[in-house]
Amino acid sequence: MGKRADGIRGQSETGDPLLLTPGPLTTSAAVKAVMLHDWGSRDAAFLKINREVMDRLPEIVQGVGSHVTVPMQGSGTFAVEAMLTTFVPPDGKVLLLVNGAYGQRTKRICEIARRAFHVHETDEDTPPDLHRLAGTLQADLAITHVFLVHCETTSGILNPVAEVAALASKHGRGFLLDSMSAFGALPLDVRHVPVDAIAASSNKCIEGIPGLGFVIAREAALAKTKGNATSLALDLHDQWQNFAKTGQYRFTPPIHVIVSFHQALMEFFAEGGQPGRGARYRDNAEILSVGMQALGFMPLLPAKLQAPIIHTFHMPKHPNFVFQTFYDALKDRGYVIYPGKLTVADSFRIGCIGRINGDHMRGFLETTADVLNHMGVANLRAEIRSWP
Ligand SMILES: *Cc1c(COP(=O)(O)O)cnc(C)c1O
């Protein structure tokens, strides 16, 4: 047997494989290390840490003074469901802008919570049609809120947040944003983009561990939501009021997640906040995009629709390319990629968020080239010329 080149092994600060996924993501060593303690949920040390997290999150969207953080135990979906069912009253109606799996999920949320909704659906590689949207808002006066996904992680597409927010505002409707995979990485300034509520979570671009969702809500809008909720646990108004009264969670918080999220948030601000983090991710995304195309992979999205969060590539049709083999070989070498979730095309995804940098990305590309060689897939480039 000859010497086998393995490319460059990927590893995190703690020696784990790098997660090139949409989250949970690779985190720093310190984000994990700070969890090696016990705290009581009503303990002053923990409550101070939690308070700092809640106070500082609105800074990221220039919302200090206008917006407040309402944390919600659970994954990101808990925060999205809490946002929709607290802000949209039982007799309200929400216009759901759908172009991927996370948008689709909100239809189920509304069905189960019995909120009336109207779906504006476009393909997974297509942003909402602003012209048609304006028409719907004009025609259907029952619509009280508009919901959009900032970066639809299904494809990695960047949706037109500012434009949709302006339309909703112009037509006097509330605007609710699922910014889960974009929050902290992409700019959003609530002084210029009118938004009632932004849902995100601990384990995406702030680079914490999973277990805490949160909603950054315009205080004046949140104050009007009393009694809207149709769930006890997901009632953002009640959660907010309880913090105002006691400084505490109503029900057991994921303490270690929050302490670790606090550490992640301090690292985020030390990196320069959104501009700093966004620049690192853009760098990662650029290296990834150029490198993968040089290897012959074809991206799903044109550059102008691509957010620097996660990239979707068409599944190569080369007879020797077997995705599971490709996936396993990369995993063996320290890189965890992500299967596709598209309905429009057979695809796979590679994330560029989390505690990863340009060197990690270059290591990944070198390793990918090596894996393709081992698979006997040397001429992907020749193959794409014959694609439609
Ligand atoms: C990750 C994500 C969510 C939440 O998913 P969970 O698995 O519940 O954490 C929601 N919306 C978008 C756009 C996401 O990327």
CSV table of C-alpha atoms and ligand atoms in Angstrom, one decimal:
chain,number,residue,atom,x,y,z
A,1,MET,CA,0.0,0.0,0.0
A,2,GLY,CA,1.3,3.4,-0.9
A,3,LYS,CA,1.3,6.3,1.5
A,4,ARG,CA,-2.2,7.7,1.7
A,5,ALA,CA,-2.5,11.5,1.7
A,6,ASP,CA,-5.3,12.5,4.0
A,7,GLY,CA,-5.5,16.2,3.3
A,8,ILE,CA,-5.5,18.4,6.4
A,9,ARG,CA,-7.4,17.0,9.4
A,10,GLY,CA,-10.1,19.3,10.7
A,11,GLN,CA,-10.3,19.8,14.5
A,12,SER,CA,-11.9,22.2,16.9
A,13,GLU,CA,-10.0,23.8,19.9
A,14,THR,CA,-11.0,20.7,21.9
A,15,GLY,CA,-10.0,18.2,19.1
A,16,ASP,CA,-13.5,17.4,17.9
A,17,PRO,CA,-14.4,17.2,14.2
A,18,LEU,CA,-15.4,20.6,12.7
A,19,LEU,CA,-19.1,21.0,12.2
A,20,LEU,CA,-19.7,22.6,8.8
A,21,THR,CA,-23.4,22.5,9.4
A,22,PRO,CA,-26.2,25.0,10.0
A,23,GLY,CA,-26.0,24.5,13.8
A,24,PRO,CA,-25.4,23.3,16.4
A,25,LEU,CA,-21.9,24.5,15.5
A,26,THR,CA,-18.3,24.2,16.5
A,27,THR,CA,-17.8,26.2,19.7
A,28,SER,CA,-14.7,27.5,21.5
A,29,ALA,CA,-13.0,25.6,24.3
A,30,ALA,CA,-14.0,28.4,26.8
A,31,VAL,CA,-17.6,28.2,25.8
A,32,LYS,CA,-17.6,24.5,26.9
A,33,ALA,CA,-15.2,25.0,29.9
A,34,VAL,CA,-17.4,27.5,31.7
A,35,MET,CA,-20.1,24.9,32.2
A,36,LEU,CA,-18.0,22.8,34.7
A,37,HIS,CA,-19.9,24.2,37.7
A,38,ASP,CA,-23.3,24.0,39.4
A,39,TRP,CA,-25.6,26.9,39.9
A,40,GLY,CA,-29.0,27.2,41.4
A,41,SER,CA,-31.6,28.7,39.1
A,42,ARG,CA,-32.5,31.4,41.7
A,43,ASP,CA,-28.9,31.9,42.6
A,44,ALA,CA,-27.7,35.5,42.4
A,45,ALA,CA,-24.5,34.7,40.4
A,46,PHE,CA,-26.5,32.9,37.7
A,47,LEU,CA,-29.2,35.6,37.6
A,48,LYS,CA,-26.6,38.3,37.0
A,49,ILE,CA,-25.1,36.3,34.1
A,50,ASN,CA,-28.5,35.8,32.6
A,51,ARG,CA,-29.4,39.5,33.1
A,52,GLU,CA,-26.3,40.5,31.2
A,53,VAL,CA,-27.2,38.2,28.3
A,54,MET,CA,-30.7,39.7,28.1
A,55,ASP,CA,-29.4,43.3,28.3
A,56,ARG,CA,-26.7,42.9,25.7
A,57,LEU,CA,-28.5,41.0,23.0
A,58,PRO,CA,-30.5,44.0,21.7
A,59,GLU,CA,-27.2,45.9,21.2
A,60,ILE,CA,-26.5,43.6,18.2
A,61,VAL,CA,-29.5,45.1,16.3
A,62,GLN,CA,-29.2,48.6,17.7
A,63,GLY,CA,-32.3,48.0,19.7
A,64,VAL,CA,-31.2,49.2,23.2
A,65,GLY,CA,-34.0,51.4,24.6
A,66,SER,CA,-36.6,50.2,22.1
A,67,HIS,CA,-36.3,46.4,22.2
A,68,VAL,CA,-36.1,43.9,25.0
A,69,THR,CA,-34.9,40.2,25.1
A,70,VAL,CA,-37.4,37.5,26.1
A,71,PRO,CA,-35.5,34.3,26.5
A,72,MET,CA,-37.3,31.0,25.8
A,73,GLN,CA,-36.1,27.6,27.0
A,74,GLY,CA,-35.7,25.2,24.1
A,75,SER,CA,-34.4,25.1,20.6
A,76,GLY,CA,-35.0,27.9,18.0
A,77,THR,CA,-38.4,26.5,17.0
A,78,PHE,CA,-39.7,27.1,20.5
A,79,ALA,CA,-38.8,30.8,20.1
A,80,VAL,CA,-40.4,31.0,16.7
A,81,GLU,CA,-43.6,29.3,17.9
A,82,ALA,CA,-43.6,31.6,21.0
A,83,MET,CA,-43.2,34.6,18.8
A,84,LEU,CA,-46.0,33.7,16.4
A,85,THR,CA,-48.5,32.7,19.0
A,86,THR,CA,-47.8,35.6,21.3
A,87,PHE,CA,-47.7,38.3,18.7
A,88,VAL,CA,-50.5,37.1,16.4
A,89,PRO,CA,-53.7,37.2,18.5
A,90,PRO,CA,-56.2,34.3,18.2
A,91,ASP,CA,-58.4,36.6,16.0
A,92,GLY,CA,-55.4,37.9,14.0
A,93,LYS,CA,-54.0,36.6,10.7
A,94,VAL,CA,-50.4,36.2,9.6
A,95,LEU,CA,-48.9,36.4,6.1
A,96,LEU,CA,-46.2,33.7,6.0
A,97,LEU,CA,-43.5,34.2,3.4
A,98,VAL,CA,-42.2,30.7,2.7
A,99,ASN,CA,-39.3,29.6,0.6
A,100,GLY,CA,-37.9,26.7,2.6
A,101,ALA,CA,-38.4,24.2,5.4
A,102,TYR,CA,-38.3,26.7,8.2
A,103,GLY,CA,-41.0,28.8,6.5
A,104,GLN,CA,-43.0,25.5,5.9
A,105,ARG,CA,-42.7,24.7,9.6
A,106,THR,CA,-44.5,27.9,10.6
A,107,LYS,CA,-47.6,26.7,8.7
A,108,ARG,CA,-47.8,23.8,11.0
A,109,ILE,CA,-47.3,26.1,14.0
A,110,CYS,CA,-50.2,28.2,12.9
A,111,GLU,CA,-52.4,25.2,12.1
A,112,ILE,CA,-51.9,23.7,15.5
A,113,ALA,CA,-52.3,27.0,17.3
A,114,ARG,CA,-55.3,27.8,15.2
A,115,ARG,CA,-54.0,31.1,13.9
A,116,ALA,CA,-55.4,32.2,10.5
A,117,PHE,CA,-52.6,32.5,7.9
A,118,HIS,CA,-52.0,33.3,4.2
A,119,VAL,CA,-49.0,31.6,2.6
A,120,HIS,CA,-46.9,33.4,0.0
A,121,GLU,CA,-44.7,30.7,-1.3
A,122,THR,CA,-41.8,30.8,-3.7
A,123,ASP,CA,-39.3,28.2,-4.8
A,124,GLU,CA,-36.4,27.5,-2.4
A,125,ASP,CA,-34.0,29.5,-4.7
A,126,THR,CA,-36.4,32.4,-5.1
A,127,PRO,CA,-37.1,35.3,-2.7
A,128,PRO,CA,-40.6,36.5,-2.1
A,129,ASP,CA,-42.3,38.6,-4.8
A,130,LEU,CA,-42.5,42.1,-3.3
A,131,HIS,CA,-45.0,43.3,-5.9
A,132,ARG,CA,-47.4,40.4,-5.2
A,133,LEU,CA,-46.9,40.9,-1.5
A,134,ALA,CA,-48.0,44.5,-1.6
A,135,GLY,CA,-51.1,43.4,-3.5
A,136,THR,CA,-51.9,40.8,-0.8
A,137,LEU,CA,-51.5,43.3,2.0
A,138,GLN,CA,-53.8,45.7,0.1
A,139,ALA,CA,-56.4,43.1,-0.6
A,140,ASP,CA,-56.6,41.2,2.6
A,141,LEU,CA,-57.3,43.6,5.5
A,142,ALA,CA,-57.6,40.7,8.0
A,143,ILE,CA,-53.8,40.2,7.9
A,144,THR,CA,-52.3,41.7,11.1
A,145,HIS,CA,-48.7,40.4,10.8
A,146,VAL,CA,-46.1,39.5,8.2
A,147,PHE,CA,-43.6,36.8,8.9
A,148,LEU,CA,-40.3,36.3,7.1
A,149,VAL,CA,-37.2,34.0,7.5
A,150,HIS,CA,-34.0,36.2,7.3
A,151,CYS,CA,-31.6,33.6,5.9
A,152,GLU,CA,-33.6,30.4,4.9
A,153,THR,CA,-31.1,27.8,6.1
A,154,THR,CA,-32.7,25.2,3.9
A,155,SER,CA,-30.8,26.7,0.9
A,156,GLY,CA,-28.8,29.5,2.4
A,157,ILE,CA,-30.8,32.2,0.6
A,158,LEU,CA,-30.8,35.7,1.9
A,159,ASN,CA,-34.4,37.1,2.0
A,160,PRO,CA,-35.1,40.9,1.5
A,161,VAL,CA,-35.6,41.8,5.2
A,162,ALA,CA,-35.5,45.6,4.8
A,163,GLU,CA,-37.9,45.6,1.9
A,164,VAL,CA,-40.5,43.3,3.5
A,165,ALA,CA,-40.2,45.3,6.8
A,166,ALA,CA,-40.8,48.5,4.9
A,167,LEU,CA,-43.9,47.0,3.1
A,168,ALA,CA,-45.4,45.7,6.3
A,169,SER,CA,-44.8,49.1,8.0
A,170,LYS,CA,-46.3,51.0,5.1
A,171,HIS,CA,-49.4,48.9,5.2
A,172,GLY,CA,-49.7,49.2,9.0
A,173,ARG,CA,-49.0,45.5,9.8
A,174,GLY,CA,-46.7,44.0,12.4
A,175,PHE,CA,-43.4,42.4,11.2
A,176,LEU,CA,-42.1,39.1,12.7
A,177,LEU,CA,-38.6,37.8,11.7
A,178,ASP,CA,-37.0,34.4,12.1
A,179,SER,CA,-33.4,35.5,12.1
A,180,MET,CA,-32.1,32.3,13.6
A,181,SER,CA,-29.2,31.6,11.3
A,182,ALA,CA,-28.4,35.2,10.5
A,183,PHE,CA,-28.6,36.9,13.9
A,184,GLY,CA,-25.2,38.3,14.8
A,185,ALA,CA,-23.7,37.6,11.4
A,186,LEU,CA,-25.7,39.8,9.1
A,187,PRO,CA,-26.4,43.4,9.7
A,188,LEU,CA,-29.9,44.3,11.0
A,189,ASP,CA,-30.6,47.8,12.4
A,190,VAL,CA,-34.0,48.1,14.0
A,191,ARG,CA,-33.8,51.9,14.0
A,192,HIS,CA,-34.2,51.7,10.2
A,193,VAL,CA,-35.8,48.3,9.7
A,194,PRO,CA,-39.1,48.3,11.7
A,195,VAL,CA,-39.5,44.9,13.3
A,196,ASP,CA,-41.8,43.9,16.2
A,197,ALA,CA,-40.0,40.7,17.0
A,198,ILE,CA,-36.8,38.8,16.0
A,199,ALA,CA,-36.4,35.1,16.9
A,200,ALA,CA,-33.0,33.5,17.2
A,201,SER,CA,-31.1,30.9,19.4
A,202,SER,CA,-28.0,30.2,21.3
A,203,ASN,CA,-26.4,27.8,19.0
A,204,LYS,CA,-26.1,29.6,15.7
A,205,CYS,CA,-24.0,32.7,14.9
A,206,ILE,CA,-23.3,33.7,18.5
A,207,GLU,CA,-21.6,30.3,18.7
A,208,GLY,CA,-23.1,29.0,22.0
A,209,ILE,CA,-24.4,25.5,22.7
A,210,PRO,CA,-28.0,24.5,21.9
A,211,GLY,CA,-30.9,24.9,24.5
A,212,LEU,CA,-32.0,28.5,24.6
A,213,GLY,CA,-34.1,30.4,22.1
A,214,PHE,CA,-34.8,34.1,22.5
A,215,VAL,CA,-37.0,36.8,21.0
A,216,ILE,CA,-35.9,40.4,20.8
A,217,ALA,CA,-39.2,42.3,20.9
A,218,ARG,CA,-40.1,45.9,20.4
A,219,GLU,CA,-41.3,46.7,23.9
A,220,ALA,CA,-44.3,48.8,22.8
A,221,ALA,CA,-45.5,45.9,20.6
A,222,LEU,CA,-44.8,43.3,23.3
A,223,ALA,CA,-46.8,45.3,25.8
A,224,LYS,CA,-49.9,44.8,23.6
A,225,THR,CA,-49.7,41.0,23.5
A,226,LYS,CA,-51.1,40.2,27.0
A,227,GLY,CA,-53.6,37.4,26.8
A,228,ASN,CA,-52.8,36.4,23.2
A,229,ALA,CA,-50.8,33.3,24.0
A,230,THR,CA,-52.5,29.9,23.6
A,231,SER,CA,-49.8,28.1,25.5
A,232,LEU,CA,-48.6,28.6,29.0
A,233,ALA,CA,-44.9,27.7,28.5
A,234,LEU,CA,-44.6,29.7,25.2
A,235,ASP,CA,-46.2,32.9,26.5
A,236,LEU,CA,-43.6,35.6,25.8
A,237,HIS,CA,-45.6,38.3,27.5
A,238,ASP,CA,-45.9,36.3,30.7
A,239,GLN,CA,-42.2,35.3,30.6
A,240,TRP,CA,-41.3,39.0,30.1
A,241,GLN,CA,-43.6,40.2,32.9
A,242,ASN,CA,-42.1,37.6,35.3
A,243,PHE,CA,-38.6,38.8,34.6
A,244,ALA,CA,-39.8,42.4,35.3
A,245,LYS,CA,-41.3,41.2,38.6
A,246,THR,CA,-38.8,38.7,39.9
A,247,GLY,CA,-35.7,38.8,37.6
A,248,GLN,CA,-36.2,35.1,37.2
A,249,TYR,CA,-37.5,32.4,34.8
A,250,ARG,CA,-40.9,31.1,35.4
A,251,PHE,CA,-39.7,27.5,34.9
A,252,THR,CA,-36.3,25.8,35.2
A,253,PRO,CA,-33.9,27.5,32.8
A,254,PRO,CA,-31.1,25.6,30.9
A,255,ILE,CA,-28.5,27.2,33.3
A,256,HIS,CA,-25.4,25.7,31.8
A,257,VAL,CA,-26.5,26.7,28.3
A,258,ILE,CA,-27.0,30.3,29.5
A,259,VAL,CA,-23.7,30.5,31.3
A,260,SER,CA,-22.0,29.1,28.2
A,261,PHE,CA,-24.0,31.5,25.9
A,262,HIS,CA,-22.8,34.4,28.1
A,263,GLN,CA,-19.2,33.3,27.4
A,264,ALA,CA,-20.0,33.0,23.7
A,265,LEU,CA,-21.6,36.5,23.7
A,266,MET,CA,-18.5,38.0,25.3
A,267,GLU,CA,-16.3,36.4,22.7
A,268,PHE,CA,-18.7,37.7,20.0
A,269,PHE,CA,-18.3,41.3,21.3
A,270,ALA,CA,-14.5,40.8,21.6
A,271,GLU,CA,-14.5,39.9,17.9
A,272,GLY,CA,-16.1,43.2,17.0
A,273,GLY,CA,-19.7,42.3,17.3
A,274,GLN,CA,-21.7,41.7,14.1
A,275,PRO,CA,-19.3,43.5,11.8
A,276,GLY,CA,-16.4,41.4,13.1
A,277,ARG,CA,-18.2,38.1,13.1
A,278,GLY,CA,-19.9,38.8,9.7
A,279,ALA,CA,-16.5,39.5,8.2
A,280,ARG,CA,-15.0,36.2,9.3
A,281,TYR,CA,-18.0,34.3,8.0
A,282,ARG,CA,-17.9,36.2,4.7
A,283,ASP,CA,-14.2,35.2,4.4
A,284,ASN,CA,-15.1,31.6,5.1
A,285,ALA,CA,-17.9,31.7,2.6
A,286,GLU,CA,-15.8,33.2,-0.1
A,287,ILE,CA,-13.0,30.7,0.3
A,288,LEU,CA,-15.6,27.9,0.3
A,289,SER,CA,-17.5,29.1,-2.7
A,290,VAL,CA,-14.4,29.7,-4.9
A,291,GLY,CA,-12.8,26.5,-3.8
A,292,MET,CA,-15.8,24.2,-4.3
A,293,GLN,CA,-16.4,25.7,-7.8
A,294,ALA,CA,-12.8,25.1,-8.7
A,295,LEU,CA,-13.3,21.5,-7.7
A,296,GLY,CA,-16.3,21.4,-10.1
A,297,PHE,CA,-19.2,21.6,-7.6
A,298,MET,CA,-22.1,23.7,-8.8
A,299,PRO,CA,-23.8,26.1,-6.3
A,300,LEU,CA,-27.6,26.2,-6.1
A,301,LEU,CA,-27.8,30.0,-5.7
A,302,PRO,CA,-26.4,32.9,-7.7
A,303,ALA,CA,-23.9,35.0,-5.6
A,304,LYS,CA,-26.4,37.9,-5.1
A,305,LEU,CA,-28.9,35.6,-3.3
A,306,GLN,CA,-26.3,33.7,-1.3
A,307,ALA,CA,-25.9,34.6,2.5
A,308,PRO,CA,-22.5,33.9,4.0
A,309,ILE,CA,-24.0,31.3,6.3
A,310,ILE,CA,-24.5,28.0,4.5
A,311,HIS,CA,-23.9,27.0,0.9
A,312,THR,CA,-26.0,24.5,-1.1
A,313,PHE,CA,-24.3,22.5,-3.9
A,314,HIS,CA,-26.0,20.3,-6.5
A,315,MET,CA,-25.3,16.7,-6.0
A,316,PRO,CA,-22.7,15.7,-8.7
A,317,LYS,CA,-24.0,13.1,-11.2
A,318,HIS,CA,-20.6,11.5,-11.6
A,319,PRO,CA,-21.1,7.7,-11.4
A,320,ASN,CA,-18.4,7.3,-8.8
A,321,PHE,CA,-19.8,10.1,-6.6
A,322,VAL,CA,-21.7,8.4,-3.7
A,323,PHE,CA,-22.8,11.0,-1.2
A,324,GLN,CA,-22.6,8.7,1.9
A,325,THR,CA,-19.0,7.7,0.9
A,326,PHE,CA,-18.1,11.3,0.5
A,327,TYR,CA,-19.7,12.3,3.8
A,328,ASP,CA,-18.1,9.4,5.7
A,329,ALA,CA,-14.6,10.1,4.3
A,330,LEU,CA,-14.8,13.8,5.2
A,331,LYS,CA,-16.1,12.9,8.7
A,332,ASP,CA,-13.1,10.5,9.1
A,333,ARG,CA,-10.9,13.4,8.4
A,334,GLY,CA,-12.6,15.8,10.8
A,335,TYR,CA,-15.2,17.6,8.7
A,336,VAL,CA,-18.9,17.1,9.2
A,337,ILE,CA,-21.0,18.4,6.3
A,338,TYR,CA,-24.8,18.4,6.0
A,339,PRO,CA,-27.2,16.6,3.7
A,340,GLY,CA,-29.6,18.7,1.6
A,341,LYS,CA,-33.2,19.3,2.5
A,342,LEU,CA,-34.4,20.9,-0.8
A,343,THR,CA,-37.3,19.8,-2.9
A,344,VAL,CA,-36.1,21.7,-6.0
A,345,ALA,CA,-32.8,19.8,-6.4
A,346,ASP,CA,-30.8,16.9,-5.1
A,347,SER,CA,-28.1,18.7,-3.1
A,348,PHE,CA,-25.9,18.9,0.0
A,349,ARG,CA,-24.9,21.8,2.2
A,350,ILE,CA,-21.7,23.1,3.8
A,351,GLY,CA,-21.9,25.7,6.6
A,352,CYS,CA,-19.4,28.5,7.1
A,353,ILE,CA,-20.5,29.6,10.6
A,354,GLY,CA,-19.3,28.6,14.0
A,355,ARG,CA,-15.8,28.7,15.5
A,356,ILE,CA,-14.1,28.2,12.1
A,357,ASN,CA,-11.8,30.4,10.1
A,358,GLY,CA,-10.2,30.6,6.6
A,359,ASP,CA,-7.5,28.1,7.4
A,360,HIS,CA,-10.1,25.5,8.4
A,361,MET,CA,-11.9,26.2,5.1
A,362,ARG,CA,-8.7,25.8,3.1
A,363,GLY,CA,-8.0,22.6,5.0
A,364,PHE,CA,-11.5,21.4,4.2
A,365,LEU,CA,-11.0,22.1,0.5
A,366,GLU,CA,-7.7,20.3,0.3
A,367,THR,CA,-9.2,17.4,2.1
A,368,THR,CA,-12.2,17.4,-0.3
A,369,ALA,CA,-9.9,17.3,-3.3
A,370,ASP,CA,-8.1,14.4,-1.8
A,371,VAL,CA,-11.4,12.5,-1.0
A,372,LEU,CA,-12.6,13.0,-4.5
A,373,ASN,CA,-9.3,11.5,-5.8
A,374,HIS,CA,-9.8,8.5,-3.6
A,375,MET,CA,-13.3,8.1,-4.9
A,376,GLY,CA,-12.1,8.2,-8.4
A,377,VAL,CA,-14.0,11.4,-9.1
A,378,ALA,CA,-11.3,13.4,-10.8
A,379,ASN,CA,-13.2,15.1,-13.5
A,380,LEU,CA,-16.2,16.9,-11.9
A,381,ARG,CA,-15.3,20.0,-13.9
A,382,ALA,CA,-15.6,18.2,-17.2
A,383,GLU,CA,-19.0,16.9,-16.1
A,384,ILE,CA,-20.6,20.2,-15.2
A,385,ARG,CA,-20.2,21.5,-18.7
A,386,SER,CA,-22.8,18.9,-19.8
A,387,TRP,CA,-25.3,20.0,-17.1
A,388,PRO,CA,-28.4,21.8,-18.3
B,1,LIG,C1,-32.0,26.6,13.1
B,1,LIG,C2,-33.2,27.3,12.6
B,1,LIG,C3,-34.4,27.3,13.3
B,1,LIG,C4,-34.6,26.6,14.6
B,1,LIG,O1,-34.3,25.2,14.5
B,1,LIG,P1,-34.2,24.4,15.8
B,1,LIG,O2,-33.8,23.0,15.3
B,1,LIG,O3,-35.5,24.4,16.5
B,1,LIG,O4,-33.2,25.0,16.7
B,1,LIG,C5,-35.4,28.1,12.8
B,1,LIG,N1,-35.3,28.8,11.7
B,1,LIG,C6,-34.1,28.9,11.0
B,1,LIG,C7,-34.1,29.7,9.7
B,1,LIG,C8,-33.0,28.1,11.4
B,1,LIG,O5,-31.9,28.2,10.7
